[in-house]
Short mmCIF file of C-alpha atoms (C1' of nucleotides) in Angstrom, two decimals:
data_model
loop_
_atom_site.label_atom_id
_atom_site.label_comp_id
_atom_site.label_asym_id
_atom_site.label_seq_id
_atom_site.Cartn_x
_atom_site.Cartn_y
_atom_site.Cartn_z
CA MET A 27 107.43 64.25 104.00
CA ARG A 28 111.00 63.50 104.80
CA GLN A 29 113.14 60.89 101.78
CA GLY A 30 115.83 58.42 103.27
CA TRP A 31 115.00 57.16 106.23
CA ARG A 32 116.31 53.87 107.15
CA LYS A 33 114.05 50.69 107.02
CA GLY A 34 114.35 46.75 107.98
CA PRO A 35 116.05 45.41 110.71
CA TRP A 36 117.80 47.13 113.02
CA THR A 37 121.56 46.05 114.01
CA PRO A 38 123.17 46.11 116.94
CA GLU A 39 124.43 50.06 116.85
CA GLU A 40 120.96 51.15 116.27
CA ASP A 41 119.54 50.27 119.47
CA GLU A 42 122.44 51.30 120.93
CA LEU A 43 121.92 54.49 119.57
CA LEU A 44 118.57 55.10 120.42
CA LYS A 45 119.32 53.33 124.35
CA GLU A 46 122.15 55.99 124.50
CA TYR A 47 119.19 59.04 123.21
CA VAL A 48 116.13 57.56 125.01
CA LYS A 49 119.07 57.49 128.36
CA SER A 50 119.64 61.21 127.45
CA HIS A 51 116.02 62.79 126.71
CA GLY A 52 114.28 60.14 127.53
CA ASP A 53 110.65 58.51 125.57
CA CYS A 54 109.74 60.70 124.66
CA LYS A 55 110.00 63.88 120.91
CA TRP A 56 110.50 60.21 119.11
CA SER A 57 110.15 63.69 115.89
CA SER A 58 114.01 64.40 117.43
CA VAL A 59 115.68 61.25 117.67
CA ALA A 60 117.00 61.20 114.33
CA ARG A 61 118.34 64.84 114.57
CA LEU A 62 119.83 64.23 118.26
CA SER A 63 121.24 60.33 117.97
CA GLY A 64 121.97 60.36 115.08
CA LEU A 65 119.32 57.75 113.81
CA LYS A 66 117.87 57.77 109.95
CA ARG A 67 115.28 56.23 111.21
CA ASN A 68 111.45 58.00 111.47
CA GLY A 69 110.54 58.53 115.14
CA LYS A 70 107.63 56.30 114.76
CA SER A 71 110.19 53.20 113.73
CA CYS A 72 112.93 54.54 117.05
CA ARG A 73 109.33 54.66 118.98
CA LEU A 74 107.87 50.86 118.56
CA ARG A 75 111.64 49.69 118.67
CA TRP A 76 111.78 50.86 121.85
CA VAL A 77 108.81 50.16 123.34
CA ASN A 78 109.09 45.82 121.55
CA TYR A 79 112.16 45.00 122.16
CA LEU A 80 114.78 47.68 123.90
CA ARG A 81 112.80 48.63 126.51
CA PRO A 82 113.80 47.58 130.44
CA GLY A 83 111.68 44.99 132.03
CA LEU A 84 110.52 43.10 128.52
CA LYS A 85 110.10 39.17 129.28
CA ARG A 86 110.90 38.01 126.18
CA ALA A 87 110.22 34.53 127.21
CA PRO A 88 107.30 31.61 126.26
CA PHE A 89 104.00 33.06 127.68
CA THR A 90 103.17 31.01 130.54
CA PRO A 91 99.84 28.98 130.80
CA LEU A 92 98.46 31.73 133.63
CA GLU A 93 99.52 35.17 131.30
CA GLU A 94 97.99 32.69 127.49
CA GLY A 95 94.28 32.22 130.68
CA ILE A 96 94.48 35.35 131.18
CA ILE A 97 95.49 37.21 127.27
CA ILE A 98 91.91 34.72 126.01
CA GLU A 99 89.96 36.56 129.26
CA LEU A 100 90.74 40.05 128.37
CA HIS A 101 90.35 39.21 124.69
CA ALA A 102 86.80 37.74 124.73
CA ILE A 103 85.90 41.32 127.22
CA TRP A 104 87.78 44.32 125.02
CA GLY A 105 88.70 42.46 121.53
CA ASN A 106 91.36 43.69 120.12
CA LYS A 107 92.46 46.33 122.49
CA TRP A 108 96.17 44.54 122.44
CA SER A 109 97.45 47.37 124.28
CA THR A 110 95.01 47.76 126.76
CA ILE A 111 95.67 43.66 127.67
CA ALA A 112 99.05 44.49 127.23
CA ARG A 113 98.53 46.45 130.66
CA TYR A 114 97.70 43.74 132.56
CA LEU A 115 100.61 41.34 131.62
CA PRO A 116 103.59 43.32 132.91
CA GLY A 117 106.92 43.19 130.84
CA ARG A 118 104.75 42.40 127.49
CA THR A 119 103.88 44.24 124.96
CA ASP A 120 100.71 45.29 122.79
CA ASN A 121 102.99 44.05 119.65
CA GLU A 122 103.68 40.22 121.45
CA ILE A 123 100.14 39.51 122.56
CA LYS A 124 98.84 41.12 119.07
CA ASN A 125 101.24 38.12 117.45
CA TYR A 126 100.51 35.69 120.34
CA TRP A 127 96.81 35.90 119.68
CA ARG A 128 96.94 35.69 115.58
CA THR A 129 99.42 32.73 115.97
CA HIS A 130 98.03 30.77 118.57
CA PHE A 131 94.08 31.28 119.03
CA LYS A 132 92.97 33.00 115.89
CA GLU A 133 93.42 30.12 113.32
CA ARG A 134 90.64 27.94 116.23
CA GLU A 135 88.58 31.44 115.97
CA ASP A 136 87.50 30.50 112.26
CA LYS A 137 88.11 27.23 112.46
CA PRO A 138 88.23 25.75 116.02
CA TYR A 139 90.88 22.97 116.91
CA ARG A 140 91.27 22.11 113.14
CA ASP A 141 95.26 22.50 114.25
CA HIS A 142 95.14 18.82 115.46
CA LYS A 143 98.81 19.79 116.41
CA GLN A 144 98.21 22.17 118.20
CA LYS A 145 95.32 20.78 119.92
CA ASP A 146 96.37 19.49 123.14
CA LYS A 147 98.67 22.64 123.36
CA PHE A 148 95.33 24.94 123.07
CA GLU A 149 93.94 23.12 126.50
CA ALA A 150 94.64 26.64 128.08
CA PRO A 151 93.97 27.07 131.45
CA THR A 152 90.49 29.32 131.50
CA SER A 153 90.53 32.38 134.25
CA ASP A 154 88.75 30.25 136.87
CA ALA A 155 91.44 28.45 137.42
CA PHE A 156 93.33 31.94 138.91
CA LEU A 157 90.43 33.86 139.33
CA GLY A 158 88.17 31.91 141.61
CA GLN A 159 84.58 32.33 142.02
CA ASN A 160 84.01 35.43 141.76
CA LYS A 161 84.22 36.22 137.30
CA LYS A 162 80.56 36.07 136.65
CA ASP A 163 80.24 39.46 139.22
CA HIS A 164 82.61 41.34 136.91
CA CYS A 165 81.24 40.14 134.01
CA GLN A 166 77.83 41.27 132.58
CA PRO A 167 74.87 40.52 134.10
CA ASP A 168 74.11 37.43 131.53
CA GLY A 169 77.53 36.07 131.46
CA GLU A 170 77.59 37.63 127.82
CA THR A 171 81.41 38.26 126.93
CA ARG A 172 81.03 41.71 125.24
CA ASP A 173 81.06 43.17 121.74
CA HIS A 174 84.68 42.35 120.44
CA LYS A 175 84.37 46.46 118.82
CA MET A 176 83.66 47.86 122.57
CA ASN A 177 84.24 51.26 121.99
CA ASP A 178 83.12 54.36 124.27
CA GLU A 179 79.85 54.53 124.51
CA GLN A 180 79.87 50.52 125.00
CA GLY A 181 82.14 50.91 129.04
CA TYR A 182 85.49 52.87 128.42
CA ASP A 183 85.41 55.77 131.06
CA SER A 184 88.11 57.13 129.36
CA SER A 185 88.45 59.74 131.52
CA SER A 186 89.06 58.46 134.68
CA VAL A 187 93.42 58.29 133.59
CA GLY A 188 94.04 60.40 131.33
CA ASP A 189 93.98 58.70 128.06
CA GLN A 190 94.15 55.02 129.82
CA CYS A 191 91.33 53.14 129.01
CA LEU A 192 89.92 51.64 131.83
CA PRO A 193 87.45 49.60 132.11
CA TRP A 194 84.03 50.88 133.40
CA GLU A 195 84.83 48.67 136.17
CA THR A 196 87.84 46.55 136.53
CA PRO A 197 86.49 43.28 135.39
CA TYR A 198 89.02 40.88 137.30
CA PRO A 199 90.38 42.79 140.88
CA GLU A 200 92.48 40.22 141.69
CA ILE A 201 94.93 41.25 138.42
CA PRO A 202 96.19 44.53 139.53
CA TYR A 203 95.96 46.67 136.70
CA TRP A 204 99.32 48.61 135.45
CA PRO A 205 98.07 51.60 133.45
CA ASP A 206 102.14 52.81 132.05
CA LEU A 207 101.76 55.65 134.22
CA VAL A 208 101.47 54.06 137.19
CA VAL A 209 104.40 51.07 136.34
CA GLY A 210 105.93 53.48 134.07
CA ASP A 211 109.79 51.83 133.86
CA ASP A 212 109.94 50.71 137.38
CA PRO A 213 112.48 48.01 137.28
CA PHE A 214 110.76 46.45 140.34
CA LEU A 215 107.80 46.16 138.95
CA TRP A 216 108.45 44.86 135.54
CA ALA A 217 111.00 41.79 136.89
CA GLY A 218 108.26 40.49 138.20
CA GLY A 219 108.18 41.91 141.69
CA LEU A 220 104.92 41.45 142.24
CA TRP A 221 104.20 39.27 139.04
CA ASN A 222 106.08 35.89 138.59
CA PHE A 223 103.81 33.75 136.20
CA ASP A 224 106.17 31.41 136.07
CA ASP A 225 105.36 30.30 139.41
CA ASP A 226 101.31 32.04 140.82
CA LEU A 227 99.90 35.82 140.51
CA VAL A 228 100.91 37.45 143.49
CA VAL A 229 98.59 40.75 144.37
CA LEU A 230 99.15 42.93 146.07
CA SER A 231 98.46 43.30 149.53
"C1'" DA B 27 119.94 16.34 102.45
"C1'" DA B 28 116.56 18.94 100.03
"C1'" DC B 29 112.44 20.67 99.26
"C1'" DA B 30 107.93 22.53 101.23
"C1'" DC B 31 105.28 24.42 104.82
"C1'" DG B 32 104.18 25.99 108.96
"C1'" DT B 33 105.28 29.21 113.02
"C1'" DA B 34 106.74 32.88 115.55
"C1'" DC B 35 108.10 37.12 115.84
"C1'" DA B 36 110.08 41.75 113.80
"C1'" DA B 37 109.01 45.67 111.17
"C1'" DC B 38 106.13 48.80 108.82
"C1'" DC B 39 101.61 50.58 107.41
"C1'" DG B 40 97.86 53.46 107.87
"C1'" DC B 41 94.24 56.00 110.82
"C1'" DC B 42 92.86 58.55 114.39
"C1'" DG B 43 92.99 61.28 118.52
"C1'" DA B 44 95.15 65.15 120.33
"C1'" DT B 45 98.02 69.37 120.82
"C1'" DT B 46 99.95 73.00 118.90
"C1'" DA B 47 101.16 77.19 115.82
"C1'" DA C 25 88.35 77.65 113.27
"C1'" DT C 26 91.79 74.86 111.12
"C1'" DA C 27 95.97 73.21 109.01
"C1'" DA C 28 100.05 70.78 110.34
"C1'" DT C 29 102.45 67.91 113.30
"C1'" DC C 30 102.97 64.01 116.51
"C1'" DG C 31 102.27 59.87 119.49
"C1'" DG C 32 99.62 55.62 119.92
"C1'" DC C 33 97.39 51.70 117.74
"C1'" DG C 34 95.41 47.73 115.16
"C1'" DG C 35 96.25 45.41 111.00
"C1'" DT C 36 99.41 43.52 107.94
"C1'" DT C 37 104.13 42.01 105.63
"C1'" DG C 38 108.03 40.06 105.64
"C1'" DT C 39 110.89 36.29 106.95
"C1'" DA C 40 113.87 33.51 109.84
"C1'" DC C 41 113.80 29.19 111.36
"C1'" DG C 42 111.44 24.62 112.87
"C1'" DT C 43 109.78 20.86 111.40
"C1'" DG C 44 107.87 17.18 108.67
"C1'" DT C 45 108.38 14.83 104.65
#
DNA sequence: AACACGTACAACCGCCGATTA
DNA sequence: ATAATCGGCGGTTGTACGTGT
């Protein structure tokens, strides 16, 4: 392994270098980023910085109650499949959702409502509020939530869309599913052209 | 005002699967 | 067939900032 990679917080100069690199080479080939961009960061660090911070279309705004509801529901289905959950929340990264879950819900999962200061805040709307009545139609017949450690045998059909782990049936047809290869970095989608959580869910016709 | 504590978030680490030589 | 490399993912840590005492 190559020694001497820089670590720690990114500087604005490094961000600019990385943006320039992605502009000219695309957001791939992270292994060559150090050689081609002049950055003293390894590929993984560059990829992480790009995906979680620099990528166009990231919201970087507080989670809305609607987004909270989506996270709660999808986590109940998929568990800690943060990247999968993130595909349903354009403009949000898996890291962002993971952090949000840990700070807002994980403690309560262990000790419900322990945090008196957050109790009221936790009254997040259930997805019923925005998913309508047919939620159960797309869950397990007995209404059980699936094991959080669901694996391929239990439900993923990873053959459907390349490496995208689609559930064997989309749990919520009301929520457009956005695998990366569909959404990509389309500024229109990421900018909320189809999604506007500040108001209401805009469903594709 | 100073300190302690809690929260939020950026970033790193280790593992795993896919790809390539 | 297999070892090396790479990209992606989830878990964890470090720290800046806010809030309470």
